[in-house]
């Protein structure tokens, strides 16, 4: 069985002090849900403080990006190598980085490989924009992003990779993709592409999340889908009650699924 994942992407929210306080408030309410891999992704600046607050708990800390070069003249960037020992995961290829920072498929691939060689689990975000969605190009775009991100990634490393299908039109818009759309893209495109690249066995081991306006009131439908292994969450991860509710729903629905 694939362990469900709920990852909170705090984006550019919360100062260092606010992040640490929030982490200390969040921890007791999500600590008991050990059947779910719980991850929070604060800003680079707050990583150490949040890692300290979460130390010894099962809650993991993720960076929101990770540069592929170990060091160098890359103003504003932080390398995967520098994150080693501080974060356990790194989000790579988020659509906001693709849109605002000119992130390319090629760089996403370099970052995935750099993360893996620095013992970080990459959470690789893929997803089509509204225009591509309306032109029915979703499978081409998402399949292409998956192939590009995983180029030269060894089969043996795939159990350490998490993928997240995040349609750009659903991120921060309140317009979440239906569970049916998410299931179709995740199962028939993302997992099918993994099966082509690595075989059916490995494709069944990789966790694939949905992301885009996930909230407590729409979460159950995603978690009821066997193909969807969890969620990458922005807005609702900034609130202790909401994030806890998402973790609780994942724990409940996935336990129910494994019993049925
Ligand atoms: P959202 O963000 O939950 O606020 O839509 C999701 C994401 O960007 O990962």
Coordinates of C-alpha atoms and ligand atoms in Angstrom, one line a residue:
X1 CA 0.0 0.0 0.0
X2 CA 1.2 3.5 -0.8
X3 CA 1.6 5.7 2.3
X4 CA -0.6 8.8 1.8
X5 CA 1.0 12.2 1.8
X6 CA -0.3 15.6 2.8
X7 CA 2.2 18.4 2.0
X8 CA 1.5 22.0 3.0
X9 CA 3.2 24.6 0.7
X10 CA 3.3 27.8 2.7
X11 CA 4.6 29.7 -0.3
X12 CA 5.7 33.3 0.6
X13 CA 3.7 33.4 3.9
X14 CA 4.7 33.7 7.5
X15 CA 7.8 35.3 9.0
X16 CA 10.4 33.1 10.7
X17 CA 8.8 33.8 14.1
X18 CA 5.3 33.2 12.7
X19 CA 6.4 30.0 11.0
X20 CA 7.9 28.6 14.2
X21 CA 4.8 29.5 16.3
X22 CA 2.6 28.0 13.7
X23 CA 4.7 24.8 13.6
X24 CA 4.4 24.5 17.4
X25 CA 0.6 24.9 17.2
X26 CA 0.2 22.5 14.3
X27 CA 2.4 19.7 15.6
X28 CA 0.2 18.5 18.5
X29 CA -2.9 18.4 16.3
X30 CA -1.3 16.3 13.5
X31 CA 1.2 14.3 15.6
X32 CA -1.1 11.3 16.0
X33 CA -1.8 10.7 12.3
X34 CA 1.2 8.4 11.7
X35 CA -0.4 6.6 8.9
X36 CA -0.1 9.8 6.8
X37 CA 3.3 11.3 5.7
X38 CA 2.9 14.9 6.9
X39 CA 5.1 17.5 5.3
X40 CA 5.3 21.3 5.7
X41 CA 7.2 23.6 3.3
X42 CA 8.0 27.0 4.8
X43 CA 10.2 29.6 3.2
X44 CA 13.9 28.9 3.0
X45 CA 14.4 31.5 5.8
X46 CA 12.1 29.6 8.2
X47 CA 13.3 26.1 7.3
X48 CA 15.7 25.7 10.3
X49 CA 13.2 27.1 12.8
X50 CA 10.4 24.9 11.6
X51 CA 12.7 21.8 11.4
X52 CA 13.7 22.5 15.0
X53 CA 10.0 22.8 16.1
X54 CA 9.2 19.5 14.3
X55 CA 12.4 17.7 15.5
X56 CA 11.7 14.2 16.9
X57 CA 8.1 14.2 15.5
X58 CA 7.1 12.4 12.3
X59 CA 6.4 15.7 10.6
X60 CA 8.7 16.3 7.7
X61 CA 10.0 19.6 6.5
X62 CA 10.3 20.5 2.8
X63 CA 12.0 23.3 0.9
X64 CA 9.9 25.0 -1.8
X65 CA 12.7 24.6 -4.4
X66 CA 16.3 23.4 -4.6
X67 CA 18.9 24.6 -7.1
X68 CA 20.8 21.9 -9.0
X69 CA 24.3 23.3 -8.7
X70 CA 25.9 22.7 -5.3
X71 CA 27.1 26.3 -5.2
X72 CA 27.8 29.2 -7.5
X73 CA 26.8 32.5 -9.0
X74 CA 23.1 32.0 -8.7
X75 CA 21.8 35.0 -6.7
X76 CA 18.7 34.3 -4.6
X77 CA 19.0 30.5 -5.0
X78 CA 19.6 27.8 -2.4
X79 CA 21.1 24.5 -3.5
X80 CA 19.9 21.0 -2.9
X81 CA 23.3 20.2 -1.3
X82 CA 22.8 23.1 1.2
X83 CA 19.4 21.7 2.2
X84 CA 20.7 18.3 3.0
X85 CA 20.3 17.7 6.7
X86 CA 17.8 20.6 7.1
X87 CA 14.9 19.5 4.9
X88 CA 13.9 16.0 3.9
X89 CA 11.9 17.0 0.8
X90 CA 12.0 19.7 -1.9
X91 CA 9.2 20.8 -4.1
X92 CA 10.4 21.1 -7.7
X93 CA 8.7 22.5 -10.8
X94 CA 5.9 24.3 -9.0
X95 CA 3.8 26.2 -11.6
X96 CA 4.5 29.5 -9.8
X97 CA 8.3 28.8 -10.3
X98 CA 7.6 27.8 -13.9
X99 CA 5.6 31.1 -14.4
X100 CA 7.5 33.6 -12.3
X101 CA 11.1 32.2 -12.3
X102 CA 11.2 30.9 -15.8
X103 CA 11.6 27.3 -14.6
X104 CA 12.0 25.0 -17.5
X105 CA 11.5 21.2 -17.9
X106 CA 15.2 20.8 -18.3
X107 CA 16.0 22.6 -15.0
X108 CA 13.2 20.7 -13.3
X109 CA 15.0 17.5 -14.4
X110 CA 18.4 18.8 -13.1
X111 CA 16.8 19.7 -9.8
X112 CA 15.1 16.3 -9.4
X113 CA 18.5 14.6 -9.8
X114 CA 20.3 17.1 -7.5
X115 CA 17.6 16.6 -4.9
X116 CA 18.0 12.8 -5.1
X117 CA 21.7 12.9 -4.8
X118 CA 21.4 15.2 -1.7
X119 CA 19.1 12.7 0.0
X120 CA 16.1 14.9 -0.5
X121 CA 12.8 13.5 -1.8
X122 CA 11.6 15.6 -4.7
X123 CA 8.0 16.5 -4.9
X124 CA 7.7 17.1 -8.6
X125 CA 4.8 19.4 -9.6
X126 CA 3.3 19.1 -13.1
X127 CA 0.1 20.5 -14.6
X128 CA -1.5 22.2 -17.6
X129 CA -2.6 25.8 -17.7
X130 CA -6.2 26.9 -18.5
X131 CA -5.6 27.4 -22.2
X132 CA -4.1 23.9 -22.5
X133 CA -6.9 22.5 -20.5
X134 CA -9.5 24.1 -22.7
X135 CA -7.7 22.9 -25.8
X136 CA -7.8 19.3 -24.4
X137 CA -4.0 19.2 -24.3
X138 CA -3.7 18.1 -20.7
X139 CA -2.4 14.6 -21.3
X140 CA 0.3 15.8 -23.8
X141 CA 1.4 18.6 -21.5
X142 CA 1.4 16.6 -18.3
X143 CA 2.8 13.5 -19.8
X144 CA 5.6 15.6 -21.4
X145 CA 6.4 17.3 -18.1
X146 CA 6.6 13.9 -16.3
X147 CA 8.9 12.5 -19.0
X148 CA 11.2 15.5 -19.0
X149 CA 11.4 15.7 -15.2
X150 CA 12.4 12.1 -14.9
X151 CA 14.9 11.9 -17.7
X152 CA 17.9 9.7 -16.6
X153 CA 16.3 9.2 -13.2
X154 CA 17.1 5.6 -12.3
X155 CA 14.3 3.1 -11.6
X156 CA 15.9 2.4 -8.2
X157 CA 15.4 6.1 -7.2
X158 CA 11.7 6.2 -8.2
X159 CA 10.4 5.0 -4.8
X160 CA 11.9 8.3 -3.4
X161 CA 10.1 10.5 -5.9
X162 CA 6.6 12.0 -5.2
X163 CA 4.7 13.5 -8.1
X164 CA 1.9 16.1 -7.8
X165 CA -0.6 16.9 -10.5
X166 CA -1.6 20.5 -10.0
X167 CA -3.6 22.0 -12.8
X168 CA -2.5 25.7 -13.0
X169 CA -6.1 26.8 -13.4
X170 CA -7.0 25.3 -10.0
X171 CA -4.1 26.7 -7.9
X172 CA -5.2 29.5 -5.6
X173 CA -8.4 30.1 -7.6
X174 CA -10.9 28.2 -5.6
X175 CA -11.8 26.3 -8.7
X176 CA -10.6 22.8 -7.8
X177 CA -10.5 20.1 -10.4
X178 CA -13.2 17.5 -9.9
X179 CA -12.1 14.2 -8.4
X180 CA -12.9 12.6 -11.8
X181 CA -10.5 14.9 -13.7
X182 CA -7.8 14.4 -11.1
X183 CA -8.2 10.6 -11.1
X184 CA -8.1 10.5 -14.9
X185 CA -5.0 12.6 -15.2
X186 CA -3.2 10.9 -12.3
X187 CA -4.2 7.4 -13.4
X188 CA -4.3 7.5 -17.1
X189 CA -1.6 10.0 -17.8
X190 CA 0.9 10.4 -14.9
X191 CA 0.9 6.8 -13.6
X192 CA 0.5 5.4 -17.2
X193 CA 3.6 7.4 -18.2
X194 CA 5.5 6.0 -15.2
X195 CA 4.4 2.5 -16.3
X196 CA 5.8 3.2 -19.8
X197 CA 9.1 4.5 -18.4
X198 CA 9.7 2.1 -15.5
X199 CA 7.2 -0.7 -15.8
X200 CA 3.9 -1.4 -14.0
X201 CA 5.4 -2.5 -10.7
X202 CA 7.3 0.8 -10.1
X203 CA 4.4 2.9 -11.4
X204 CA 2.3 1.3 -8.7
X205 CA 4.7 2.3 -5.9
X206 CA 5.1 6.0 -6.7
X207 CA 2.9 8.4 -4.7
X208 CA 1.0 10.9 -6.9
X209 CA -0.8 13.8 -5.2
X210 CA -3.5 16.2 -6.4
X211 CA -3.0 19.9 -5.8
X212 CA -5.2 23.0 -6.5
X213 CA -7.7 24.6 -4.2
X214 CA -7.8 21.5 -1.9
X215 CA -9.9 22.4 1.2
X216 CA -11.4 20.3 4.0
X217 CA -14.8 20.4 2.3
X218 CA -13.6 18.9 -1.0
X219 CA -10.8 16.6 0.3
X220 CA -12.8 13.4 0.9
X221 CA -13.7 13.0 -2.8
X222 CA -10.0 13.0 -3.8
X223 CA -9.0 10.6 -1.0
X224 CA -11.8 8.2 -2.0
X225 CA -10.0 7.8 -5.3
X226 CA -7.5 4.9 -5.1
X227 CA -5.3 6.5 -7.7
X228 CA -4.8 9.7 -5.6
X229 CA -2.3 9.3 -2.8
X230 CA -2.7 12.6 -1.1
X231 CA -2.6 16.4 -1.6
X232 CA -0.2 19.3 -2.1
X233 CA -2.0 22.2 -0.4
X234 CA -1.4 25.9 -0.5
X235 CA -4.0 28.1 1.1
X236 CA -5.5 25.5 3.4
X237 CA -2.1 24.6 4.8
X238 CA -1.8 28.0 6.5
X239 CA -4.5 27.3 9.0
X240 CA -4.0 24.7 11.8
X241 CA -7.6 23.5 11.8
X242 CA -7.8 23.2 8.0
X243 CA -4.5 21.4 7.6
X244 CA -5.4 19.1 10.5
X245 CA -8.7 18.3 8.9
X246 CA -7.0 17.4 5.6
X247 CA -4.6 15.1 7.4
X248 CA -7.5 13.5 9.3
X249 CA -9.5 13.0 6.1
X250 CA -6.6 11.4 4.4
X251 CA -6.0 9.0 7.3
X252 CA -9.6 8.1 7.5
X253 CA -10.4 7.6 3.8
X254 CA -7.2 5.7 3.0
X255 CA -7.7 3.4 6.0
X256 CA -11.2 2.8 4.8
X257 CA -10.0 2.2 1.2
X258 CA -7.4 -0.4 2.4
X259 CA -10.0 -2.3 4.3
X260 CA -12.5 -2.5 1.5
Ligands
LIG1 P1 -3.7 26.1 -3.3 O1 -2.2 25.9 -3.8 O2 -4.1 25.0 -2.4 O3 -3.7 27.4 -2.6 O4 -4.6 26.1 -4.6 C1 -1.8 24.6 -4.2 C2 -0.3 24.7 -4.6 O5 0.2 25.7 -5.1 O6 0.4 23.7 -4.3

